[in-house]
PDB file of C-alpha atoms and ligand atoms in Angstrom:
ATOM      1  CA  MET A  10      15.177   7.044  -1.795  1.00 74.00           C
ATOM      2  CA  ASN A  11      17.225   6.044   1.184  1.00 84.00           C
ATOM      3  CA  LEU A  12      14.918   3.400   2.636  1.00 91.00           C
ATOM      4  CA  PRO A  13      16.453   2.426   6.033  1.00 90.00           C
ATOM      5  CA  GLY A  14      14.983   4.721   8.644  1.00 94.00           C
ATOM      6  CA  ALA A  15      12.598   6.407   6.200  1.00 98.00           C
ATOM      7  CA  ILE A  16       9.089   6.939   7.591  1.00 98.00           C
ATOM      8  CA  ALA A  17       6.185   5.078   5.983  1.00 98.00           C
ATOM      9  CA  LEU A  18       2.493   5.535   6.670  1.00 98.00           C
ATOM     10  CA  VAL A  19       0.360   2.464   5.953  1.00 99.00           C
ATOM     11  CA  THR A  20      -3.402   3.002   6.243  1.00 98.00           C
ATOM     12  CA  GLY A  21      -5.454  -0.030   7.233  1.00 98.00           C
ATOM     13  CA  GLY A  22      -2.202  -1.393   8.678  1.00 98.00           C
ATOM     14  CA  GLY A  23      -3.769  -3.322  11.545  1.00 98.00           C
ATOM     15  CA  ARG A  24      -4.821  -6.400   9.594  1.00 98.00           C
ATOM     16  CA  GLY A  25      -5.088  -8.058   6.185  1.00 98.00           C
ATOM     17  CA  ILE A  26      -3.028  -6.679   3.309  1.00 98.00           C
ATOM     18  CA  GLY A  27      -2.085  -3.539   5.263  1.00 98.00           C
ATOM     19  CA  GLU A  28      -0.536  -5.569   8.070  1.00 98.00           C
ATOM     20  CA  ALA A  29       1.507  -7.586   5.587  1.00 98.00           C
ATOM     21  CA  ILE A  30       2.712  -4.345   3.951  1.00 99.00           C
ATOM     22  CA  ALA A  31       3.617  -2.869   7.329  1.00 98.00           C
ATOM     23  CA  ARG A  32       5.615  -5.976   8.232  1.00 98.00           C
ATOM     24  CA  ARG A  33       7.400  -6.033   4.821  1.00 98.00           C
ATOM     25  CA  LEU A  34       8.356  -2.354   5.029  1.00 98.00           C
ATOM     26  CA  ALA A  35       9.580  -2.728   8.617  1.00 98.00           C
ATOM     27  CA  ALA A  36      11.644  -5.773   7.611  1.00 98.00           C
ATOM     28  CA  GLY A  37      13.203  -3.527   4.983  1.00 97.00           C
ATOM     29  CA  GLY A  38      14.315  -1.072   7.642  1.00 98.00           C
ATOM     30  CA  LEU A  39      11.571   1.558   7.390  1.00 98.00           C
ATOM     31  CA  ARG A  40       9.975   3.135  10.424  1.00 98.00           C
ATOM     32  CA  VAL A  41       6.302   2.284   9.889  1.00 98.00           C
ATOM     33  CA  VAL A  42       3.253   4.136  11.173  1.00 98.00           C
ATOM     34  CA  VAL A  43       0.099   2.051  10.955  1.00 99.00           C
ATOM     35  CA  SER A  44      -3.371   3.633  11.007  1.00 98.00           C
ATOM     36  CA  GLY A  45      -6.972   2.403  10.981  1.00 98.00           C
ATOM     37  CA  ARG A  46      -9.912   2.385  13.428  1.00 98.00           C
ATOM     38  CA  ASP A  47      -9.043  -0.628  15.608  1.00 98.00           C
ATOM     39  CA  ALA A  48      -6.522   0.742  18.107  1.00 98.00           C
ATOM     40  CA  GLY A  49      -5.845  -2.677  19.668  1.00 98.00           C
ATOM     41  CA  ALA A  50      -5.014  -4.306  16.350  1.00 98.00           C
ATOM     42  CA  LEU A  51      -2.776  -1.370  15.364  1.00 98.00           C
ATOM     43  CA  GLU A  52      -0.922  -1.486  18.707  1.00 98.00           C
ATOM     44  CA  ALA A  53      -0.273  -5.208  18.260  1.00 98.00           C
ATOM     45  CA  VAL A  54       1.174  -4.703  14.795  1.00 98.00           C
ATOM     46  CA  ALA A  55       3.180  -1.635  15.846  1.00 98.00           C
ATOM     47  CA  ARG A  56       4.655  -3.535  18.817  1.00 98.00           C
ATOM     48  CA  ALA A  57       5.623  -6.482  16.588  1.00 98.00           C
ATOM     49  CA  ILE A  58       7.438  -4.347  14.042  1.00 98.00           C
ATOM     50  CA  GLY A  59       8.838  -1.578  16.275  1.00 98.00           C
ATOM     51  CA  GLY A  60       6.514   0.927  14.634  1.00 98.00           C
ATOM     52  CA  VAL A  61       3.948   3.455  15.705  1.00 98.00           C
ATOM     53  CA  ALA A  62       0.141   3.196  15.848  1.00 98.00           C
ATOM     54  CA  ILE A  63      -2.017   6.241  15.181  1.00 98.00           C
ATOM     55  CA  PRO A  64      -5.781   5.397  15.063  1.00 98.00           C
ATOM     56  CA  ALA A  65      -8.013   7.366  12.694  1.00 98.00           C
ATOM     57  CA  ASP A  66     -11.341   6.847  10.987  1.00 98.00           C
ATOM     58  CA  LEU A  67     -10.357   7.770   7.452  1.00 98.00           C
ATOM     59  CA  SER A  68     -13.905   7.911   6.141  1.00 96.00           C
ATOM     60  CA  ASP A  69     -13.791  11.425   7.666  1.00 94.00           C
ATOM     61  CA  ARG A  70     -11.787  13.675   5.255  1.00 90.00           C
ATOM     62  CA  ASP A  71     -10.589  15.917   8.045  1.00 94.00           C
ATOM     63  CA  ALA A  72      -9.299  12.879   9.967  1.00 96.00           C
ATOM     64  CA  ALA A  73      -7.148  11.966   6.962  1.00 94.00           C
ATOM     65  CA  ALA A  74      -5.552  15.393   6.908  1.00 93.00           C
ATOM     66  CA  GLY A  75      -5.249  15.223  10.730  1.00 97.00           C
ATOM     67  CA  LEU A  76      -3.463  11.870  10.484  1.00 98.00           C
ATOM     68  CA  ALA A  77      -0.856  13.263   8.100  1.00 97.00           C
ATOM     69  CA  ALA A  78      -0.264  16.168  10.465  1.00 97.00           C
ATOM     70  CA  ALA A  79       0.006  13.845  13.501  1.00 98.00           C
ATOM     71  CA  VAL A  80       2.600  11.671  11.744  1.00 98.00           C
ATOM     72  CA  ALA A  81       4.624  14.722  10.745  1.00 97.00           C
ATOM     73  CA  ARG A  82       4.441  16.154  14.275  1.00 97.00           C
ATOM     74  CA  ASP A  83       4.988  12.969  16.336  1.00 97.00           C
ATOM     75  CA  VAL A  84       7.153  10.810  14.099  1.00 98.00           C
ATOM     76  CA  GLY A  85       8.587  12.847  11.244  1.00 98.00           C
ATOM     77  CA  PRO A  86       8.242  13.532   7.502  1.00 98.00           C
ATOM     78  CA  ILE A  87       6.487  10.841   5.533  1.00 98.00           C
ATOM     79  CA  ALA A  88       8.669   9.380   2.778  1.00 98.00           C
ATOM     80  CA  VAL A  89       6.373   6.491   1.792  1.00 98.00           C
ATOM     81  CA  LEU A  90       2.567   6.718   1.775  1.00 98.00           C
ATOM     82  CA  VAL A  91       0.579   3.513   1.280  1.00 99.00           C
ATOM     83  CA  ASN A  92      -3.140   4.156   0.812  1.00 98.00           C
ATOM     84  CA  ASN A  93      -4.384   0.686   1.665  1.00 98.00           C
ATOM     85  CA  ALA A  94      -7.510   1.155   3.805  1.00 98.00           C
ATOM     86  CA  GLY A  95     -10.586   0.211   1.852  1.00 98.00           C
ATOM     87  CA  ILE A  96     -14.058  -1.300   1.965  1.00 98.00           C
ATOM     88  CA  ALA A  97     -15.876  -3.522  -0.495  1.00 98.00           C
ATOM     89  CA  GLU A  98     -19.612  -3.989  -0.278  1.00 97.00           C
ATOM     90  CA  SER A  99     -21.426  -5.720  -3.066  1.00 94.00           C
ATOM     91  CA  ALA A 100     -25.005  -4.975  -4.186  1.00 96.00           C
ATOM     92  CA  PRO A 101     -26.905  -4.864  -7.449  1.00 96.00           C
ATOM     93  CA  LEU A 102     -27.292  -1.299  -8.764  1.00 98.00           C
ATOM     94  CA  ALA A 103     -30.887  -0.890  -7.579  1.00 98.00           C
ATOM     95  CA  ARG A 104     -29.806  -1.742  -4.013  1.00 98.00           C
ATOM     96  CA  THR A 105     -26.671   0.442  -4.093  1.00 98.00           C
ATOM     97  CA  ASP A 106     -28.057   3.135  -1.893  1.00 98.00           C
ATOM     98  CA  ASP A 107     -26.548   6.568  -1.273  1.00 98.00           C
ATOM     99  CA  GLY A 108     -24.992   5.422   1.992  1.00 98.00           C
ATOM    100  CA  LEU A 109     -23.136   2.526   0.381  1.00 98.00           C
ATOM    101  CA  TRP A 110     -21.941   4.763  -2.472  1.00 98.00           C
ATOM    102  CA  ASP A 111     -20.867   7.628  -0.119  1.00 98.00           C
ATOM    103  CA  ARG A 112     -18.969   5.491   2.406  1.00 98.00           C
ATOM    104  CA  THR A 113     -17.186   3.601  -0.373  1.00 98.00           C
ATOM    105  CA  MET A 114     -16.085   6.794  -2.093  1.00 98.00           C
ATOM    106  CA  ALA A 115     -15.206   8.480   1.230  1.00 98.00           C
ATOM    107  CA  LEU A 116     -12.707   5.771   2.244  1.00 98.00           C
ATOM    108  CA  ASN A 117     -11.514   4.315  -1.079  1.00 98.00           C
ATOM    109  CA  VAL A 118     -11.035   7.597  -2.920  1.00 98.00           C
ATOM    110  CA  THR A 119     -11.416  10.720  -0.818  1.00 98.00           C
ATOM    111  CA  ALA A 120      -9.200   9.533   2.047  1.00 98.00           C
ATOM    112  CA  ALA A 121      -6.411   8.668  -0.416  1.00 98.00           C
ATOM    113  CA  PHE A 122      -6.866  12.044  -2.119  1.00 98.00           C
ATOM    114  CA  ALA A 123      -6.784  13.895   1.194  1.00 98.00           C
ATOM    115  CA  LEU A 124      -3.665  12.071   2.380  1.00 98.00           C
ATOM    116  CA  CYS A 125      -1.903  12.650  -0.946  1.00 98.00           C
ATOM    117  CA  ARG A 126      -2.823  16.355  -0.808  1.00 98.00           C
ATOM    118  CA  ALA A 127      -1.468  16.602   2.728  1.00 97.00           C
ATOM    119  CA  VAL A 128       1.729  14.612   2.090  1.00 98.00           C
ATOM    120  CA  VAL A 129       2.874  14.677  -1.532  1.00 98.00           C
ATOM    121  CA  PRO A 130       3.719  18.403  -1.912  1.00 98.00           C
ATOM    122  CA  ASP A 131       6.020  18.094   1.121  1.00 97.00           C
ATOM    123  CA  MET A 132       7.612  14.958  -0.326  1.00 98.00           C
ATOM    124  CA  ALA A 133       8.284  16.928  -3.480  1.00 98.00           C
ATOM    125  CA  LYS A 134       9.816  19.815  -1.521  1.00 98.00           C
ATOM    126  CA  ARG A 135      12.145  17.352   0.169  1.00 97.00           C
ATOM    127  CA  GLY A 136      13.218  15.955  -3.216  1.00 97.00           C
ATOM    128  CA  GLY A 137      11.241  12.752  -3.457  1.00 97.00           C
ATOM    129  CA  GLY A 138       9.023  10.058  -2.022  1.00 98.00           C
ATOM    130  CA  ARG A 139       6.813   7.154  -2.839  1.00 98.00           C
ATOM    131  CA  VAL A 140       3.044   6.755  -2.930  1.00 98.00           C
ATOM    132  CA  VAL A 141       1.508   3.304  -3.449  1.00 99.00           C
ATOM    133  CA  ASN A 142      -2.265   3.006  -3.674  1.00 99.00           C
ATOM    134  CA  LEU A 143      -4.088  -0.263  -3.113  1.00 98.00           C
ATOM    135  CA  ALA A 144      -6.477  -0.261  -6.011  1.00 98.00           C
ATOM    136  CA  SER A 145      -7.851  -3.543  -7.426  1.00 98.00           C
ATOM    137  CA  ASN A 146      -8.468  -5.547 -10.525  1.00 97.00           C
ATOM    138  CA  ALA A 147     -11.835  -3.813 -10.155  1.00 98.00           C
ATOM    139  CA  GLY A 148     -10.004  -0.558 -10.897  1.00 98.00           C
ATOM    140  CA  LEU A 149      -9.056  -1.878 -14.321  1.00 98.00           C
ATOM    141  CA  ARG A 150     -12.194  -3.686 -15.442  1.00 96.00           C
ATOM    142  CA  GLY A 151     -15.839  -4.021 -14.487  1.00 97.00           C
ATOM    143  CA  TYR A 152     -17.406  -6.635 -12.173  1.00 94.00           C
ATOM    144  CA  ALA A 153     -21.125  -7.139 -11.667  1.00 94.00           C
ATOM    145  CA  TYR A 154     -22.798  -6.127  -8.355  1.00 95.00           C
ATOM    146  CA  THR A 155     -19.937  -3.894  -7.298  1.00 96.00           C
ATOM    147  CA  SER A 156     -20.605  -0.570  -9.019  1.00 98.00           C
ATOM    148  CA  ALA A 157     -19.566   1.579  -6.080  1.00 98.00           C
ATOM    149  CA  TYR A 158     -16.384  -0.416  -5.406  1.00 98.00           C
ATOM    150  CA  CYS A 159     -15.464  -0.583  -9.080  1.00 98.00           C
ATOM    151  CA  ALA A 160     -16.069   3.157  -9.519  1.00 98.00           C
ATOM    152  CA  SER A 161     -13.998   3.950  -6.437  1.00 99.00           C
ATOM    153  CA  LYS A 162     -11.065   1.788  -7.590  1.00 98.00           C
ATOM    154  CA  HIS A 163     -11.191   3.215 -11.128  1.00 98.00           C
ATOM    155  CA  ALA A 164     -11.081   6.679  -9.491  1.00 99.00           C
ATOM    156  CA  LEU A 165      -8.078   5.648  -7.396  1.00 99.00           C
ATOM    157  CA  VAL A 166      -6.336   4.451 -10.585  1.00 99.00           C
ATOM    158  CA  GLY A 167      -7.096   7.831 -12.152  1.00 99.00           C
ATOM    159  CA  LEU A 168      -5.749   9.689  -9.111  1.00 99.00           C
ATOM    160  CA  THR A 169      -2.608   7.551  -9.270  1.00 99.00           C
ATOM    161  CA  ARG A 170      -1.953   8.343 -12.942  1.00 98.00           C
ATOM    162  CA  ALA A 171      -2.742  12.056 -12.570  1.00 99.00           C
ATOM    163  CA  LEU A 172      -0.435  12.562  -9.617  1.00 99.00           C
ATOM    164  CA  ALA A 173       2.324  10.496 -11.250  1.00 99.00           C
ATOM    165  CA  VAL A 174       2.369  12.940 -14.146  1.00 98.00           C
ATOM    166  CA  GLU A 175       1.939  16.065 -11.989  1.00 98.00           C
ATOM    167  CA  PHE A 176       4.899  15.131  -9.756  1.00 98.00           C
ATOM    168  CA  ALA A 177       7.039  13.370 -12.373  1.00 98.00           C
ATOM    169  CA  ARG A 178       9.917  15.822 -12.095  1.00 98.00           C
ATOM    170  CA  SER A 179       9.908  16.021  -8.288  1.00 98.00           C
ATOM    171  CA  GLY A 180      11.359  12.633  -7.345  1.00 98.00           C
ATOM    172  CA  VAL A 181       7.995  11.442  -6.119  1.00 98.00           C
ATOM    173  CA  THR A 182       6.592   8.325  -7.768  1.00 98.00           C
ATOM    174  CA  VAL A 183       2.928   7.334  -7.550  1.00 99.00           C
ATOM    175  CA  ASN A 184       1.850   3.828  -8.392  1.00 99.00           C
ATOM    176  CA  ALA A 185      -0.934   1.359  -7.640  1.00 99.00           C
ATOM    177  CA  VAL A 186      -1.183  -2.347  -7.049  1.00 98.00           C
ATOM    178  CA  CYS A 187      -4.353  -3.925  -8.487  1.00 98.00           C
ATOM    179  CA  PRO A 188      -4.816  -7.346  -6.909  1.00 98.00           C
ATOM    180  CA  GLY A 189      -7.313  -9.933  -7.866  1.00 97.00           C
ATOM    181  CA  PHE A 190      -8.925 -11.692  -4.930  1.00 97.00           C
ATOM    182  CA  VAL A 191      -6.647 -11.855  -1.882  1.00 98.00           C
ATOM    183  CA  ASP A 192      -6.916 -14.263   1.031  1.00 97.00           C
ATOM    184  CA  THR A 193      -8.070 -11.790   3.742  1.00 97.00           C
ATOM    185  CA  ALA A 194     -11.280 -10.988   5.609  1.00 95.00           C
ATOM    186  CA  MET A 195     -12.407  -9.042   2.550  1.00 96.00           C
ATOM    187  CA  GLY A 196     -11.744 -12.035   0.312  1.00 95.00           C
ATOM    188  CA  GLU A 197     -13.627 -14.268   2.770  1.00 95.00           C
ATOM    189  CA  ARG A 198     -16.637 -11.921   2.630  1.00 95.00           C
ATOM    190  CA  ALA A 199     -16.627 -12.038  -1.198  1.00 94.00           C
ATOM    191  CA  ALA A 200     -16.474 -15.842  -1.046  1.00 95.00           C
ATOM    192  CA  ALA A 201     -19.364 -15.970   1.423  1.00 95.00           C
ATOM    193  CA  ASN A 202     -21.472 -13.684  -0.799  1.00 93.00           C
ATOM    194  CA  ILE A 203     -20.913 -15.959  -3.791  1.00 93.00           C
ATOM    195  CA  ALA A 204     -21.750 -19.042  -1.735  1.00 94.00           C
ATOM    196  CA  ARG A 205     -24.946 -17.424  -0.501  1.00 93.00           C
ATOM    197  CA  ALA A 206     -26.034 -16.276  -3.952  1.00 91.00           C
ATOM    198  CA  THR A 207     -25.078 -19.342  -5.965  1.00 93.00           C
ATOM    199  CA  GLY A 208     -24.712 -22.262  -3.553  1.00 95.00           C
ATOM    200  CA  ARG A 209     -21.198 -22.832  -5.010  1.00 95.00           C
ATOM    201  CA  ASP A 210     -18.031 -23.044  -2.902  1.00 96.00           C
ATOM    202  CA  GLY A 211     -17.149 -19.323  -2.810  1.00 96.00           C
ATOM    203  CA  ARG A 212     -13.387 -19.748  -2.438  1.00 96.00           C
ATOM    204  CA  GLU A 213     -13.275 -22.147  -5.350  1.00 96.00           C
ATOM    205  CA  ALA A 214     -15.319 -19.734  -7.446  1.00 96.00           C
ATOM    206  CA  LEU A 215     -12.883 -16.895  -6.676  1.00 96.00           C
ATOM    207  CA  ALA A 216      -9.856 -19.096  -7.334  1.00 97.00           C
ATOM    208  CA  ALA A 217     -11.355 -20.120 -10.650  1.00 96.00           C
ATOM    209  CA  LEU A 218     -11.247 -16.521 -11.865  1.00 94.00           C
ATOM    210  CA  SER A 219      -7.439 -16.673 -11.933  1.00 96.00           C
ATOM    211  CA  PRO A 220      -5.440 -18.766 -14.418  1.00 97.00           C
ATOM    212  CA  GLN A 221      -3.326 -19.779 -11.428  1.00 98.00           C
ATOM    213  CA  ARG A 222      -6.520 -21.113  -9.784  1.00 98.00           C
ATOM    214  CA  ARG A 223      -5.809 -19.562  -6.415  1.00 98.00           C
ATOM    215  CA  LEU A 224      -6.250 -16.422  -4.347  1.00 98.00           C
ATOM    216  CA  MET A 225      -3.291 -14.072  -3.938  1.00 98.00           C
ATOM    217  CA  THR A 226      -1.659 -13.834  -0.506  1.00 98.00           C
ATOM    218  CA  PRO A 227      -1.237 -10.602   1.449  1.00 98.00           C
ATOM    219  CA  GLU A 228       2.522 -11.172   1.408  1.00 98.00           C
ATOM    220  CA  GLU A 229       2.565 -11.162  -2.435  1.00 98.00           C
ATOM    221  CA  VAL A 230       0.750  -7.810  -2.401  1.00 98.00           C
ATOM    222  CA  ALA A 231       3.237  -6.515   0.161  1.00 98.00           C
ATOM    223  CA  HIS A 232       6.130  -7.592  -2.062  1.00 98.00           C
ATOM    224  CA  ALA A 233       4.583  -5.697  -5.003  1.00 98.00           C
ATOM    225  CA  VAL A 234       4.327  -2.568  -2.840  1.00 98.00           C
ATOM    226  CA  TRP A 235       7.908  -2.962  -1.750  1.00 98.00           C
ATOM    227  CA  SER A 236       9.110  -3.284  -5.354  1.00 98.00           C
ATOM    228  CA  PHE A 237       8.078   0.326  -6.059  1.00 98.00           C
ATOM    229  CA  LEU A 238      10.252   1.767  -3.264  1.00 98.00           C
ATOM    230  CA  PRO A 239      13.969   1.457  -4.059  1.00 97.00           C
ATOM    231  CA  HIS A 240      15.893   4.137  -5.898  1.00 96.00           C
ATOM    232  CA  GLU A 241      16.234   1.716  -8.818  1.00 97.00           C
ATOM    233  CA  ALA A 242      12.452   1.799  -9.196  1.00 98.00           C
ATOM    234  CA  ARG A 243      12.338   5.576  -9.701  1.00 98.00           C
ATOM    235  CA  GLY A 244      11.357   5.249 -13.374  1.00 98.00           C
ATOM    236  CA  LEU A 245       8.239   3.295 -12.422  1.00 98.00           C
ATOM    237  CA  THR A 246       5.507   5.831 -11.950  1.00 98.00           C
ATOM    238  CA  GLY A 247       1.876   6.020 -12.885  1.00 98.00           C
ATOM    239  CA  GLN A 248       1.769   2.243 -13.113  1.00 98.00           C
ATOM    240  CA  CYS A 249      -1.248   0.252 -11.932  1.00 98.00           C
ATOM    241  CA  ILE A 250       0.061  -3.245 -11.729  1.00 98.00           C
ATOM    242  CA  ALA A 251      -2.351  -6.163 -11.867  1.00 98.00           C
ATOM    243  CA  LEU A 252      -1.446  -8.855  -9.327  1.00 98.00           C
ATOM    244  CA  ASP A 253      -3.932 -11.524 -10.209  1.00 97.00           C
ATOM    245  CA  GLY A 254      -2.250 -14.754 -11.315  1.00 97.00           C
ATOM    246  CA  GLY A 255      -2.769 -13.765 -14.924  1.00 97.00           C
ATOM    247  CA  GLN A 256      -6.490 -13.019 -14.796  1.00 95.00           C
ATOM    248  CA  SER A 257      -6.176  -9.665 -16.563  1.00 92.00           C
ATOM    249  CA  ALA A 258      -3.893 -11.179 -19.202  1.00 93.00           C
TER     250      ALA A 258
HETATM  251  P1  LIG B 524      -9.699  -6.050   5.007  1.00 64.72           P
HETATM  252  O1  LIG B 524      -9.137  -7.308   5.465  1.00 64.72           O
HETATM  253  O2  LIG B 524     -11.203  -5.890   5.043  1.00 64.72           O
HETATM  254  O3  LIG B 524      -9.038  -4.798   5.766  1.00 64.72           O
HETATM  255  C1  LIG B 524      -9.484  -3.499   5.523  1.00 64.72           C
HETATM  256  C2  LIG B 524      -8.547  -2.536   6.188  1.00 64.72           C
HETATM  257  O4  LIG B 524      -9.062  -1.201   5.999  1.00 64.72           O
HETATM  258  C3  LIG B 524      -8.414  -2.785   7.645  1.00 64.72           C
HETATM  259  O5  LIG B 524      -7.106  -2.574   8.084  1.00 64.72           O
HETATM  260  C4  LIG B 524      -9.342  -1.723   8.246  1.00 64.72           C
HETATM  261  O6  LIG B 524      -8.910  -1.342   9.555  1.00 64.72           O
HETATM  262  C5  LIG B 524      -9.169  -0.566   7.266  1.00 64.72           C
HETATM  263  N1  LIG B 524     -10.354   0.311   7.297  1.00 64.72           N
HETATM  264  C6  LIG B 524     -11.638  -0.030   6.995  1.00 64.72           C
HETATM  265  N2  LIG B 524     -12.434   1.014   7.215  1.00 64.72           N
HETATM  266  C7  LIG B 524     -11.632   2.046   7.648  1.00 64.72           C
HETATM  267  C8  LIG B 524     -11.879   3.395   8.053  1.00 64.72           C
HETATM  268  N3  LIG B 524     -13.103   3.897   8.034  1.00 64.72           N
HETATM  269  N4  LIG B 524     -10.832   4.132   8.446  1.00 64.72           N
HETATM  270  C9  LIG B 524      -9.587   3.612   8.467  1.00 64.72           C
HETATM  271  N5  LIG B 524      -9.293   2.365   8.102  1.00 64.72           N
HETATM  272  C10 LIG B 524     -10.311   1.566   7.711  1.00 64.72           C
HETATM  273  O7  LIG B 524      -9.277  -5.764   3.521  1.00 64.72           O
HETATM  274  P2  LIG B 524      -7.950  -6.193   2.727  1.00 64.72           P
HETATM  275  O8  LIG B 524      -8.259  -7.389   1.913  1.00 64.72           O
HETATM  276  O9  LIG B 524      -6.765  -6.175   3.618  1.00 64.72           O
HETATM  277  O10 LIG B 524      -7.891  -4.984   1.694  1.00 64.72           O
HETATM  278  C11 LIG B 524      -6.912  -3.915   1.774  1.00 64.72           C
HETATM  279  C12 LIG B 524      -6.975  -3.101   0.471  1.00 64.72           C
HETATM  280  O11 LIG B 524      -6.780  -3.970  -0.646  1.00 64.72           O
HETATM  281  C13 LIG B 524      -8.360  -2.459   0.235  1.00 64.72           C
HETATM  282  O12 LIG B 524      -8.203  -1.137  -0.288  1.00 64.72           O
HETATM  283  C14 LIG B 524      -9.036  -3.358  -0.776  1.00 64.72           C
HETATM  284  O13 LIG B 524      -9.996  -2.709  -1.538  1.00 64.72           O
HETATM  285  C15 LIG B 524      -7.818  -3.811  -1.585  1.00 64.72           C
HETATM  286  N6  LIG B 524      -8.052  -5.083  -2.303  1.00 64.72           N
HETATM  287  C16 LIG B 524      -8.384  -6.207  -1.608  1.00 64.72           C
HETATM  288  C17 LIG B 524      -8.642  -7.384  -2.297  1.00 64.72           C
HETATM  289  C18 LIG B 524      -9.084  -8.666  -1.630  1.00 64.72           C
HETATM  290  O14 LIG B 524      -9.509  -9.579  -2.339  1.00 64.72           O
HETATM  291  N7  LIG B 524      -8.911  -8.785  -0.331  1.00 64.72           N
HETATM  292  C19 LIG B 524      -8.502  -7.389  -3.705  1.00 64.72           C
HETATM  293  C20 LIG B 524      -8.153  -6.218  -4.366  1.00 64.72           C
HETATM  294  C21 LIG B 524      -7.930  -5.072  -3.656  1.00 64.72           C
HETATM  295  P3  LIG B 524      -9.882  -1.034  10.783  1.00 64.72           P
HETATM  296  O15 LIG B 524     -11.003  -2.070  10.718  1.00 64.72           O
HETATM  297  O16 LIG B 524      -9.007  -1.096  11.952  1.00 64.72           O
HETATM  298  O17 LIG B 524     -10.408   0.336  10.525  1.00 64.72           O
END
């Protein structure tokens, strides 16, 4: 991997973890394309990092394939694909309706699958590339009241491992970062849900899950993503790295 000038696509790059990843990759010399639904947020990030914004609603499978084609046409071949866009809605099983299940799977799994299918074979033809999927601690273990989210992140971990093996001899590596709770809007919503349900301080409750007694930062997640990219990391593939202050240990 020759990183400076290489093209990276970061989904959900307009805010939260995706924005931090976009900024980290741009600081490392990559040309970063950010995607998501909020065109204004994407434009602001793209302007700040000298990148490109291409809006897309990735819960539509065809839009995911269309995004890959648009990047290839308007910017160039994707060397680094970061499947970061995701949603997390919590509900007990009996209130996990078909809509919640379907929209979770559509964005958290199917969009990543569709983008990988559109991008990875071309990476392999060009001799290599990097895919990093934003899974979750919830892709490695179960949590109550999040069956759709947990199932989607376990599926993303499975996709990561399967593609890592399938493309092992191509120069493409496929890995996942599995954060514990991260200090973003998604983390805030989880904290608010806990506060509503238990009357406890939600942030403190989330922090207490980690031996480090804190939430992770988006920048730490971005650093983990970055660590998979250099040539020296080419032996790391099929790994789903927990980034959780020791929670999973
Ligand atoms: P966030 O603050 O809620 O941001 C979600 C991102 O996904 C936004 O950029 C959003 O952009 C994008 N997105 C949502 N729906 C989309 C759609 N239909 N099409 C395209 N993009 C869409 O979440 P975050 O904390 O940064 O999470 C990023 C990733 O990390 C997710 O996959 C999440 O599951 C994972 N993760 C988060 C935590 C945590 O505690 N925060 C922990 C473990 C794993 P638009 O609104 O512009 O579409």
